[in-house]
Short mmCIF file of C-alpha atoms in Angstrom, two decimals:
data_model
loop_
_atom_site.label_atom_id
_atom_site.label_comp_id
_atom_site.label_asym_id
_atom_site.label_seq_id
_atom_site.Cartn_x
_atom_site.Cartn_y
_atom_site.Cartn_z
CA MET A 1 0.00 0.00 0.00
CA VAL A 2 2.80 2.42 0.84
CA VAL A 3 4.52 1.68 -2.47
CA ALA A 4 1.22 2.24 -4.29
CA VAL A 5 0.70 5.59 -2.52
CA PHE A 6 4.26 6.62 -3.36
CA PHE A 7 3.89 5.97 -7.10
CA VAL A 8 0.37 7.39 -7.33
CA LEU A 9 1.56 10.66 -5.79
CA LEU A 10 4.74 10.66 -7.88
CA PHE A 11 2.95 10.22 -11.22
CA ALA A 12 0.26 12.68 -10.16
CA ALA A 13 3.01 15.35 -10.34
CA VAL A 14 2.91 16.02 -6.58
CA PRO A 15 6.16 17.76 -5.52
CA ILE A 16 8.69 15.10 -4.58
CA ALA A 17 9.15 16.48 -1.04
CA LEU A 18 5.43 15.99 -0.37
CA VAL A 19 5.51 12.55 -1.99
CA LEU A 20 8.19 11.43 0.47
CA ALA A 21 6.64 13.06 3.55
CA LEU A 22 3.09 11.86 2.80
CA SER A 23 4.21 8.31 1.97
CA ALA A 24 6.05 8.12 5.28
CA ALA A 25 3.05 9.57 7.12
CA PHE A 26 0.74 7.04 5.41
CA TYR A 27 2.97 4.17 6.53
CA ILE A 28 3.02 5.45 10.10
CA ALA A 29 -0.76 5.95 10.14
CA THR A 30 -1.46 2.44 8.85
CA SER A 31 1.16 0.72 11.01
CA GLY A 32 -0.54 1.74 14.26
CA ASN A 33 2.90 2.26 15.83
CA SER A 34 2.56 5.14 18.28
CA VAL A 35 6.34 5.42 18.75
CA LEU A 36 6.78 6.19 15.04
CA PHE A 37 3.97 8.70 15.16
CA GLU A 38 5.44 10.56 18.11
CA SER A 39 8.90 10.63 16.48
CA TYR A 40 7.74 11.93 13.07
CA ALA A 41 8.32 15.63 13.79
CA GLN A 42 11.65 14.92 15.48
CA GLN A 43 12.89 12.98 12.44
CA LEU A 44 11.60 15.67 10.09
CA PHE A 45 13.74 18.34 11.71
CA GLY A 46 16.59 16.07 12.73
CA SER A 47 17.40 15.39 9.07
CA ILE A 48 18.48 19.00 8.53
CA GLU A 49 20.29 19.61 11.82
CA ASN A 50 23.74 19.48 10.28
CA TYR A 51 26.28 22.27 9.98
CA GLY A 52 27.50 20.99 6.62
CA LEU A 53 24.16 21.71 4.96
CA LEU A 54 24.78 25.45 5.38
CA ALA A 55 27.13 25.18 2.41
CA ILE A 56 24.17 24.60 0.06
CA PRO A 57 22.50 28.05 0.31
CA LEU A 58 25.89 29.76 0.50
CA PHE A 59 27.17 28.20 -2.74
CA MET A 60 23.85 29.06 -4.40
CA LEU A 61 24.25 32.66 -3.23
CA ALA A 62 27.82 32.79 -4.60
CA GLY A 63 26.57 31.65 -8.01
CA GLU A 64 23.76 34.21 -8.10
CA LEU A 65 26.12 37.04 -7.09
CA MET A 66 28.68 36.03 -9.71
CA ASN A 67 26.09 36.05 -12.46
CA GLU A 68 24.62 39.41 -11.45
CA GLY A 69 28.05 40.97 -10.89
CA GLY A 70 29.47 40.13 -14.32
CA LEU A 71 31.99 37.56 -13.06
CA THR A 72 30.57 34.82 -15.30
CA ARG A 73 31.21 36.87 -18.45
CA ARG A 74 34.81 37.57 -17.41
CA LEU A 75 35.48 33.87 -16.87
CA ILE A 76 34.17 33.12 -20.36
CA ASN A 77 36.54 35.75 -21.80
CA MET A 78 39.44 34.13 -19.92
CA ALA A 79 38.52 30.79 -21.48
CA ARG A 80 38.95 32.42 -24.91
CA ILE A 81 42.64 32.96 -24.14
CA LEU A 82 43.19 29.22 -23.64
CA VAL A 83 41.15 27.59 -26.42
CA GLY A 84 39.52 30.29 -28.52
CA GLY A 85 41.81 29.88 -31.53
CA PHE A 86 41.11 26.20 -32.21
CA ARG A 87 38.62 25.21 -34.90
CA GLY A 88 35.36 24.99 -33.03
CA GLY A 89 36.83 27.32 -30.44
CA MET A 90 33.47 28.37 -29.01
CA ALA A 91 32.67 24.75 -28.15
CA TYR A 92 35.93 24.49 -26.20
CA ILE A 93 35.35 27.89 -24.60
CA ASN A 94 31.92 26.70 -23.46
CA LEU A 95 33.42 23.65 -21.79
CA VAL A 96 36.33 25.50 -20.13
CA ALA A 97 33.95 28.17 -18.83
CA ASN A 98 31.70 25.41 -17.45
CA MET A 99 34.70 23.91 -15.65
CA MET A 100 35.37 27.29 -14.04
CA MET A 101 31.72 27.71 -13.06
CA ALA A 102 31.58 24.15 -11.71
CA ALA A 103 34.32 25.17 -9.27
CA ILE A 104 31.98 27.84 -7.91
CA MET A 105 28.33 26.89 -8.15
CA GLY A 106 28.06 23.28 -7.01
CA SER A 107 24.59 22.92 -8.58
CA ALA A 108 24.19 21.38 -12.05
CA ALA A 109 20.70 22.81 -12.62
CA SER A 110 21.75 26.36 -11.71
CA GLN A 111 24.89 26.09 -13.82
CA ILE A 112 22.93 24.90 -16.88
CA ALA A 113 20.48 27.79 -16.51
CA ILE A 114 23.17 30.46 -16.17
CA MET A 115 25.50 29.12 -18.86
CA SER A 116 22.66 28.54 -21.34
CA ARG A 117 21.81 32.23 -21.18
CA ALA A 118 25.46 33.22 -21.57
CA MET A 119 26.83 30.74 -24.13
CA VAL A 120 24.11 29.52 -26.51
CA PRO A 121 23.42 32.92 -28.17
CA GLU A 122 27.18 33.47 -28.62
CA MET A 123 27.64 30.06 -30.23
CA GLU A 124 24.68 30.63 -32.56
CA LYS A 125 26.21 33.93 -33.73
CA GLU A 126 29.34 32.04 -34.79
CA GLY A 127 27.45 29.42 -36.82
CA TYR A 128 26.79 26.56 -34.42
CA SER A 129 23.37 24.91 -34.45
CA ARG A 130 21.21 25.74 -31.46
CA PRO A 131 20.63 22.09 -30.38
CA TYR A 132 24.38 21.45 -30.39
CA ALA A 133 25.14 24.66 -28.48
CA ALA A 134 22.47 23.78 -25.90
CA ALA A 135 23.79 20.21 -25.64
CA ILE A 136 27.39 21.26 -24.94
CA THR A 137 26.18 23.72 -22.31
CA ALA A 138 24.00 21.07 -20.67
CA ALA A 139 26.86 18.55 -20.79
CA GLY A 140 29.03 21.11 -18.97
CA GLY A 141 26.51 20.89 -16.14
CA LEU A 142 27.59 17.27 -15.60
CA LEU A 143 30.91 18.61 -14.31
CA SER A 144 29.15 20.34 -11.43
CA PRO A 145 28.59 17.27 -9.21
CA ILE A 146 32.23 16.15 -9.26
CA ILE A 147 34.44 19.23 -9.69
CA PRO A 148 34.54 20.73 -6.18
CA PRO A 149 32.56 22.27 -4.64
CA SER A 150 29.51 20.07 -5.19
CA MET A 151 26.12 20.30 -3.54
CA LEU A 152 25.66 16.54 -3.96
CA PHE A 153 29.06 15.92 -2.34
CA VAL A 154 28.04 18.10 0.61
CA LEU A 155 24.88 16.06 1.03
CA PHE A 156 26.66 12.73 0.54
CA GLY A 157 29.26 13.71 3.14
CA VAL A 158 26.47 14.45 5.61
CA LEU A 159 24.67 11.16 4.88
CA ALA A 160 27.80 8.99 4.84
CA GLN A 161 29.43 10.75 7.81
CA VAL A 162 32.66 11.38 5.90
CA PRO A 163 34.57 14.69 5.74
CA ILE A 164 33.09 16.91 3.04
CA ALA A 165 36.52 18.37 2.25
CA ASP A 166 37.79 14.87 1.47
CA MET A 167 34.79 14.28 -0.81
CA PHE A 168 35.72 17.45 -2.69
CA ILE A 169 39.31 16.23 -3.09
CA ALA A 170 38.06 12.85 -4.30
CA GLY A 171 36.20 14.57 -7.15
CA ILE A 172 39.20 16.37 -8.67
CA ILE A 173 40.68 13.56 -10.80
CA PRO A 174 37.26 12.23 -11.92
CA GLY A 175 36.33 15.79 -12.92
CA LEU A 176 39.48 16.12 -15.02
CA ILE A 177 38.87 12.71 -16.65
CA LEU A 178 35.30 13.64 -17.59
CA SER A 179 36.44 17.03 -18.91
CA GLY A 180 39.17 15.37 -20.99
CA LEU A 181 36.69 12.92 -22.53
CA PHE A 182 34.34 15.80 -23.34
CA PHE A 183 37.21 17.65 -25.07
CA LEU A 184 37.95 14.48 -27.05
CA MET A 185 34.30 14.16 -28.08
CA ILE A 186 34.17 17.80 -29.21
CA THR A 187 37.29 17.17 -31.32
CA LEU A 188 35.81 14.02 -32.91
CA LEU A 189 32.51 15.71 -33.63
CA GLY A 190 34.41 18.65 -35.12
CA LEU A 191 36.06 16.37 -37.65
CA VAL A 192 32.63 15.28 -38.84
CA GLN A 193 30.72 18.55 -38.61
CA GLN A 194 33.45 21.00 -39.66
CA TYR A 195 33.08 23.55 -36.89
CA PRO A 196 33.54 27.26 -37.64
CA PRO A 197 37.20 28.36 -37.38
CA GLY A 198 38.26 29.93 -34.11
CA ARG A 199 40.21 33.14 -33.52
CA TRP A 200 43.10 33.68 -31.15
CA LEU A 201 42.90 36.90 -29.21
CA SER A 202 45.54 39.49 -29.98
CA PHE A 203 48.12 40.14 -27.28
CA ALA A 204 46.29 43.31 -26.21
CA GLU A 205 42.91 41.54 -26.11
CA ALA A 206 44.33 38.56 -24.20
CA ARG A 207 46.06 40.87 -21.71
CA GLN A 208 42.84 42.80 -21.12
CA ALA A 209 40.77 39.58 -20.74
CA LEU A 210 43.31 38.21 -18.29
CA LEU A 211 43.48 41.37 -16.18
CA PHE A 212 39.71 41.74 -16.05
CA GLY A 213 39.23 38.01 -15.39
CA LEU A 214 41.72 37.55 -12.57
CA PRO A 215 39.40 38.93 -9.84
CA ALA A 216 36.65 36.55 -11.01
CA LEU A 217 39.09 33.62 -11.16
CA GLY A 218 40.03 34.38 -7.58
CA ILE A 219 36.67 33.02 -6.40
CA PRO A 220 37.20 29.36 -7.44
CA VAL A 221 40.83 29.60 -6.36
CA LEU A 222 39.65 30.85 -2.96
CA ILE A 223 37.16 27.97 -2.64
CA ILE A 224 39.35 25.09 -3.77
CA GLY A 225 42.60 26.42 -2.35
CA GLY A 226 41.07 27.05 1.06
CA ILE A 227 39.61 23.54 1.22
CA LEU A 228 42.72 21.73 -0.07
CA THR A 229 45.03 23.53 2.35
CA GLY A 230 42.66 22.97 5.27
CA THR A 231 42.50 26.71 5.95
CA VAL A 232 38.70 26.73 5.85
CA THR A 233 35.88 24.20 5.96
CA PRO A 234 33.64 23.76 2.88
CA THR A 235 30.92 25.80 4.59
CA GLU A 236 33.35 28.60 5.43
CA SER A 237 34.69 28.55 1.86
CA ALA A 238 31.13 28.96 0.57
CA ALA A 239 30.66 31.99 2.82
CA LEU A 240 33.97 33.47 1.63
CA ALA A 241 33.00 32.83 -2.00
CA SER A 242 29.72 34.70 -1.50
CA LEU A 243 31.54 37.61 0.14
CA GLY A 244 34.19 37.63 -2.59
CA ALA A 245 31.57 37.59 -5.37
CA LEU A 246 29.77 40.51 -3.69
CA VAL A 247 32.95 42.58 -3.30
CA VAL A 248 34.25 41.89 -6.82
CA GLY A 249 30.86 42.40 -8.50
CA ARG A 250 30.15 45.64 -6.62
CA PHE A 251 33.52 47.33 -6.18
CA VAL A 252 35.74 45.90 -8.95
CA TYR A 253 33.40 45.38 -11.91
CA LYS A 254 30.76 47.79 -10.55
CA GLU A 255 27.94 45.81 -12.22
CA LEU A 256 26.27 44.61 -9.03
CA ARG A 257 24.09 47.18 -7.30
CA PHE A 258 22.96 46.92 -3.70
CA SER A 259 19.40 47.42 -4.92
CA GLN A 260 19.69 44.00 -6.65
CA LEU A 261 20.52 42.17 -3.43
CA PRO A 262 16.92 41.66 -2.19
CA GLU A 263 16.02 39.86 -5.43
CA VAL A 264 19.25 37.83 -5.35
CA LEU A 265 18.64 36.82 -1.73
CA LYS A 266 15.01 35.98 -2.53
CA ARG A 267 16.00 33.63 -5.38
CA THR A 268 18.66 32.01 -3.20
CA ALA A 269 16.21 31.53 -0.32
CA LEU A 270 13.55 29.98 -2.57
CA ASN A 271 15.95 27.62 -4.33
CA SER A 272 17.82 26.52 -1.22
CA GLY A 273 14.55 26.29 0.73
CA MET A 274 13.23 23.75 -1.76
CA VAL A 275 16.40 21.70 -1.37
CA ILE A 276 16.32 21.77 2.44
CA VAL A 277 12.62 20.81 2.58
CA LEU A 278 13.37 17.92 0.23
CA ILE A 279 16.24 16.76 2.45
CA SER A 280 13.97 16.92 5.50
CA ALA A 281 11.17 14.91 3.87
CA ALA A 282 13.56 12.36 2.39
CA GLY A 283 15.15 11.91 5.82
CA VAL A 284 11.79 10.80 7.23
CA PHE A 285 11.20 8.46 4.31
CA GLY A 286 14.66 6.95 4.72
CA TRP A 287 13.97 6.47 8.43
CA VAL A 288 10.87 4.43 7.52
CA LEU A 289 12.91 2.33 5.07
CA VAL A 290 15.45 1.51 7.75
CA TYR A 291 12.68 0.65 10.23
CA GLU A 292 11.26 -1.82 7.71
CA HIS A 293 14.73 -3.41 7.18
CA ILE A 294 14.77 -2.49 3.47
CA PRO A 295 18.57 -1.88 3.46
CA GLN A 296 19.25 -5.26 5.08
CA ASN A 297 16.99 -7.10 2.63
CA ALA A 298 18.54 -5.26 -0.33
CA ALA A 299 22.00 -6.15 0.90
CA ALA A 300 21.13 -9.83 1.17
CA TRP A 301 19.73 -9.88 -2.39
CA ILE A 302 22.68 -8.04 -3.96
CA VAL A 303 25.28 -10.23 -2.24
CA GLN A 304 23.54 -13.27 -3.74
CA GLN A 305 24.00 -11.82 -7.25
CA THR A 306 27.74 -11.07 -7.19
CA SER A 307 30.84 -10.91 -5.00
CA ASP A 308 32.83 -8.66 -7.37
CA PRO A 309 33.02 -4.97 -6.30
CA PHE A 310 33.29 -3.83 -9.94
CA VAL A 311 30.17 -5.74 -10.96
CA PHE A 312 28.36 -4.40 -7.88
CA LEU A 313 29.17 -0.82 -8.83
CA LEU A 314 28.02 -1.42 -12.41
CA MET A 315 24.73 -2.78 -11.02
CA VAL A 316 24.43 0.37 -8.90
CA VAL A 317 25.09 2.58 -11.95
CA LEU A 318 22.41 0.82 -14.04
CA ALA A 319 19.87 0.95 -11.20
CA LEU A 320 20.52 4.61 -10.45
CA LEU A 321 20.27 5.57 -14.12
CA LEU A 322 16.68 4.34 -13.96
CA VAL A 323 16.07 6.01 -10.59
CA GLY A 324 17.55 9.29 -11.83
CA MET A 325 15.13 9.33 -14.76
CA VAL A 326 12.13 9.73 -12.46
CA LEU A 327 13.49 11.20 -9.21
CA ASP A 328 15.35 14.41 -8.40
CA GLY A 329 19.04 13.73 -7.78
CA ILE A 330 18.99 15.02 -4.19
CA ALA A 331 15.93 12.97 -3.26
CA ALA A 332 17.38 9.87 -4.92
CA LEU A 333 20.71 10.36 -3.13
CA ILE A 334 19.01 10.54 0.25
CA LEU A 335 17.01 7.41 -0.52
CA VAL A 336 19.78 5.20 -1.91
CA VAL A 337 22.76 6.07 0.32
CA PRO A 338 21.31 4.56 3.54
CA ILE A 339 20.38 1.43 1.56
CA LEU A 340 23.44 0.84 -0.62
CA LEU A 341 26.41 2.41 1.19
CA PRO A 342 26.42 -0.10 4.09
CA VAL A 343 26.31 -2.92 1.51
CA ALA A 344 29.18 -1.39 -0.48
CA GLN A 345 31.39 -0.98 2.57
CA ALA A 346 30.59 -4.12 4.57
CA ASP A 347 30.15 -6.71 1.81
CA PHE A 348 32.39 -5.39 -0.97
CA GLY A 349 35.01 -3.28 0.80
CA ILE A 350 34.33 -0.26 -1.41
CA SER A 351 35.58 3.12 -0.19
CA PRO A 352 32.76 5.56 0.62
CA TYR A 353 34.57 8.16 -1.52
CA GLN A 354 34.60 5.95 -4.61
CA PHE A 355 30.98 5.01 -4.00
CA GLY A 356 29.98 8.64 -3.47
CA VAL A 357 31.62 9.92 -6.66
CA VAL A 358 30.07 7.14 -8.76
CA VAL A 359 26.60 7.60 -7.24
CA CYS A 360 26.58 11.40 -7.51
CA LEU A 361 27.72 11.44 -11.14
CA THR A 362 25.20 8.73 -12.07
CA LEU A 363 22.31 10.55 -10.45
CA VAL A 364 23.10 13.88 -12.05
CA MET A 365 22.79 12.20 -15.45
CA GLY A 366 19.09 11.98 -14.61
CA LEU A 367 18.98 15.76 -14.97
CA LEU A 368 19.59 15.29 -18.68
CA THR A 369 17.51 12.21 -19.47
CA PRO A 370 13.76 11.92 -20.14
CA PRO A 371 11.09 11.64 -18.83
CA VAL A 372 11.84 14.02 -15.91
CA GLY A 373 15.20 15.50 -16.97
CA ALA A 374 15.00 18.84 -15.16
CA GLY A 375 18.32 20.02 -16.60
CA LEU A 376 17.21 19.03 -20.10
CA PHE A 377 14.04 21.07 -19.78
CA ILE A 378 15.94 24.01 -18.25
CA SER A 379 18.24 24.00 -21.27
CA SER A 380 15.24 23.75 -23.59
CA ALA A 381 13.41 26.62 -21.87
CA MET A 382 16.48 28.87 -21.87
CA THR A 383 17.24 28.30 -25.55
CA GLY A 384 13.78 27.79 -27.04
CA GLU A 385 14.90 24.47 -28.55
CA SER A 386 12.97 21.17 -28.44
CA PRO A 387 14.04 18.97 -25.46
CA MET A 388 14.35 15.89 -27.69
CA ARG A 389 16.58 17.69 -30.21
CA VAL A 390 18.83 18.81 -27.35
CA PHE A 391 18.82 15.24 -25.97
CA ARG A 392 19.85 13.75 -29.33
CA ALA A 393 22.75 16.21 -29.59
CA LEU A 394 23.66 15.39 -25.99
CA LEU A 395 23.92 11.61 -26.46
CA PRO A 396 27.68 11.52 -27.32
CA PHE A 397 28.46 13.37 -24.09
CA LEU A 398 26.25 11.04 -22.06
CA LEU A 399 28.19 8.11 -23.54
CA MET A 400 31.45 9.75 -22.40
CA THR A 401 29.93 10.11 -18.93
CA LEU A 402 29.06 6.40 -18.89
CA LEU A 403 32.63 5.59 -19.92
CA THR A 404 33.88 7.72 -17.02
CA LEU A 405 31.60 5.85 -14.62
CA VAL A 406 32.96 2.50 -15.83
CA LEU A 407 36.54 3.72 -15.30
CA LEU A 408 35.78 5.05 -11.81
CA SER A 409 34.02 1.79 -10.89
CA TRP A 410 36.93 -0.26 -12.18
CA LYS A 411 39.85 1.66 -10.66
CA ALA A 412 39.30 3.07 -7.17
CA GLU A 413 42.73 4.77 -7.41
CA LEU A 414 41.25 7.33 -9.82
CA VAL A 415 39.17 8.62 -6.91
CA LEU A 416 41.45 7.94 -3.95
CA LEU A 417 44.83 9.06 -5.33
CA LEU A 418 44.78 12.62 -3.92
CA LEU A 419 43.21 11.75 -0.58
CA PRO A 420 45.45 12.03 2.49
#
């Protein structure tokens, strides 16, 4: 009955936070267990009583301030210095700029929205098709969950009780691998499609782009450098990034006005509020799953199927690809980690860092796959292009993401190499 209620609410387009909270409440009401009933409110609030979750609204605020303050545009101009002269230069610029933004925003959906507005019109002006421009921009959003900082890594660290800073470090090499495969795919596609020729900036233009871009580049350097050196915690780095984006946007570039701050804070509050409510509701639902011994039963079934850690991780990837198609990544993460992480650690000896990177990257692919595909529809809405045309252009990059997942599942060293 609980499963039936869950799917009826889900396919009735009820917000996922309510689906989780109401399904848990229905179970408690029908179980007749007064202890569960009395603990419902405590579990609802207990799920969000964690200092690490403060990083989520702060990283969202940093991204909003950077976009309003003109920092995003300066980072794109800096990317032109590095790759702008290659044939298909705008495609490479798009990807490099997405790498820079991934080191700031931590949210794939927000990154896709912001970069679609900034990059797709520019690529169209230079002769790229709109579906392809939208697809490259959306693919760049896949870098957000693994290049630090990452909102999903923050949440996974909270759920798995591992240091969030170490999760960020674990994502560096996987992020570079995925970026390298994306560059390779752009090159291969360019051989077939004959991209427009690029243009190297003159020395004067490059010097100006570099000088104007350095203050903006200081934000990701501040975030990643502070975390890697242990100077600040991830939450403190998010606060510093927000402050830095405010100072640079207002006093250096002079594009951010104080009159814009109420609207920026409102958007940040609404977006982060939705995430926190979802975490709270999913925490209650996960509590019910544990009470019903779902994780233990799942563990017993999986162990019967295989004893190979690599095969287990491939099974997880395939299962989560299906889950990510119908559930929001954050909700799915909260549901699957309490079930699968104990199995991965106890029965297969898999590091929580390797498991976390694989799970987070797999789930974020759901942002770009039908039928839900929030990131796909964001890209479509921002560019005015059909979601299915964007999806077809996106398929080569999704295949590169799957290849990355296979590599990360096969070789744990690709995740663990930089960890202390």
